């Protein structure tokens, strides 16, 4: 049978299963099994067993549960209060006032946590009530938190980049370093916007009382432990001392000590953190099993190769192709969560994108930006759900509030597409 | 079944702590003693595989595995129940196949006495056996949820995890 027809049948099956609400990992496995069993002569059980085992018996992937565990420990510590108090004296007098703490605290937390949802939840649980008490515009507060929360996936460590690295066989260390500049640009973009709005409409962001240098120095003491943790985790990767998995283990130790020092670590807290990490790891791990088996099945069927050569023969031009992909991912992001988006599409899109000359490293960062956009667009946008839970406002309200930040995100995506070296320069120096 | 899933979850938790400790030990011995444990890379992989599979049933019961809920939200209680049963049946089928496939993998390792290519020469039957147990637990959990949906439909309908309830 023609590869094109097989592709259409399998995709239709996949989206039917997903649409019916079959668990994502189950849907992936079903399509893979059907693909191999019906359309090839390969022994389906042999493939299933071997690939399922190989996909999770992985040293690089072991970074995943460790970074998740680190985030769970920090989420249960008093780190978000410390960040808010530490950062406020430094940036409170800028136009936009304490709204900037949303972006700066999210960026710092993103540098020790791999998840957007965790970032939005950790920073939001303190900043939302604090800013409300000071009469800040709730719309700007929630919008900027939704936007800045997405930095969790871009600024390393990043769960999304680990998954991409494992599936696309790209160095996770290099991906992490590649995410730094786009992440910083995005944070600057958010702050610039907040600054302009704050200057035009001071009533939306009333400036706090002035701070003394004494306040600022005390602020530094509050930020110091987090800064040390960032240096330990990212510095060890960048310097080549540790692999991402090892730096994750260092991060777990650091987070554990930090939680001890803040006296927030009770046995109950600790057990909840362990079991919470197990649940998230299993959820992501089973999706990776499904994705790996599906990707192998597609390889057997020759789907990626055929589609890639077909797209190349269309001769769209690299930028048009990326534009088409961006629109496709934004549509997909309306209905799928980020991880599913990446694993479902990667076996097909990666060969196409590399065939027209993009670096897989760059594409990883591009994909993460697309995932981040998906996190703040309804109906399925996890950051929106989290902030709705914290603030009591509806998902729709927060989605509208997040629109300017969504647009900034798209702008930054366009910038790194035009100048790929923004992503690729730092990893080249490693 | 609930107890079994919990045991799986607890084992996975212990293994998570063990992985952290193992890698930290490796870093410690390498930095301070200049020696490698020669185990960290290999065993982290086994532990990770075991965490994911052993904890999978527990995570399913806790509603952690994600699914798209757009259609489900638009249905009434009856429609939801039938949709859930369909999804559970598919889940039983595919995790049954997965268990079977991992059983064959395990059987191979036992029959041919396959050992790892690493320094430790670990018999692969042990890690392969662990993931097999996890896959079987997951399949049993799917069956238990289907039975619950049939015999105690009121309790189970909200329990089956949805996307967007982190």
mmCIF file of C-alpha atoms in Angstrom, chain A residues 12 18 49 52 105 107 117 141 159 201 206 208 236 256 274 278 309 340 342 351 378 384 390 399 401 430:
data_model
loop_
_atom_site.group_PDB
_atom_site.id
_atom_site.type_symbol
_atom_site.label_atom_id
_atom_site.label_comp_id
_atom_site.label_asym_id
_atom_site.label_seq_id
_atom_site.Cartn_x
_atom_site.Cartn_y
_atom_site.Cartn_z
ATOM 1 C CA UNK A 12 -6.862 9.396 11.556
ATOM 2 C CA UNK A 18 -7.096 11.011 21.364
ATOM 3 C CA UNK A 49 9.042 -5.333 24.181
ATOM 4 C CA UNK A 52 9.594 -0.186 25.278
ATOM 5 C CA UNK A 105 10.974 35.559 40.125
ATOM 6 C CA UNK A 107 12.891 33.485 35.479
ATOM 7 C CA UNK A 117 3.154 24.613 35.495
ATOM 8 C CA UNK A 141 -0.726 40.417 37.313
ATOM 9 C CA UNK A 159 11.606 18.842 31.222
ATOM 10 C CA UNK A 201 -0.981 53.950 33.207
ATOM 11 C CA UNK A 206 1.080 51.799 41.942
ATOM 12 C CA UNK A 208 5.766 50.814 46.219
ATOM 13 C CA UNK A 236 28.307 22.315 36.224
ATOM 14 C CA UNK A 256 16.828 19.213 49.984
ATOM 15 C CA UNK A 274 8.464 11.868 46.501
ATOM 16 C CA UNK A 278 6.699 9.465 40.970
ATOM 17 C CA UNK A 309 11.344 14.073 0.588
ATOM 18 C CA UNK A 340 1.798 15.158 23.639
ATOM 19 C CA UNK A 342 6.007 17.167 20.826
ATOM 20 C CA UNK A 351 13.140 14.874 9.427
ATOM 21 C CA UNK A 378 -7.514 27.905 25.863
ATOM 22 C CA UNK A 384 -4.296 29.058 32.699
ATOM 23 C CA UNK A 390 -4.949 30.251 42.545
ATOM 24 C CA UNK A 399 -6.532 33.787 28.683
ATOM 25 C CA UNK A 401 -5.133 38.814 30.117
ATOM 26 C CA UNK A 430 30.889 24.540 24.997
#
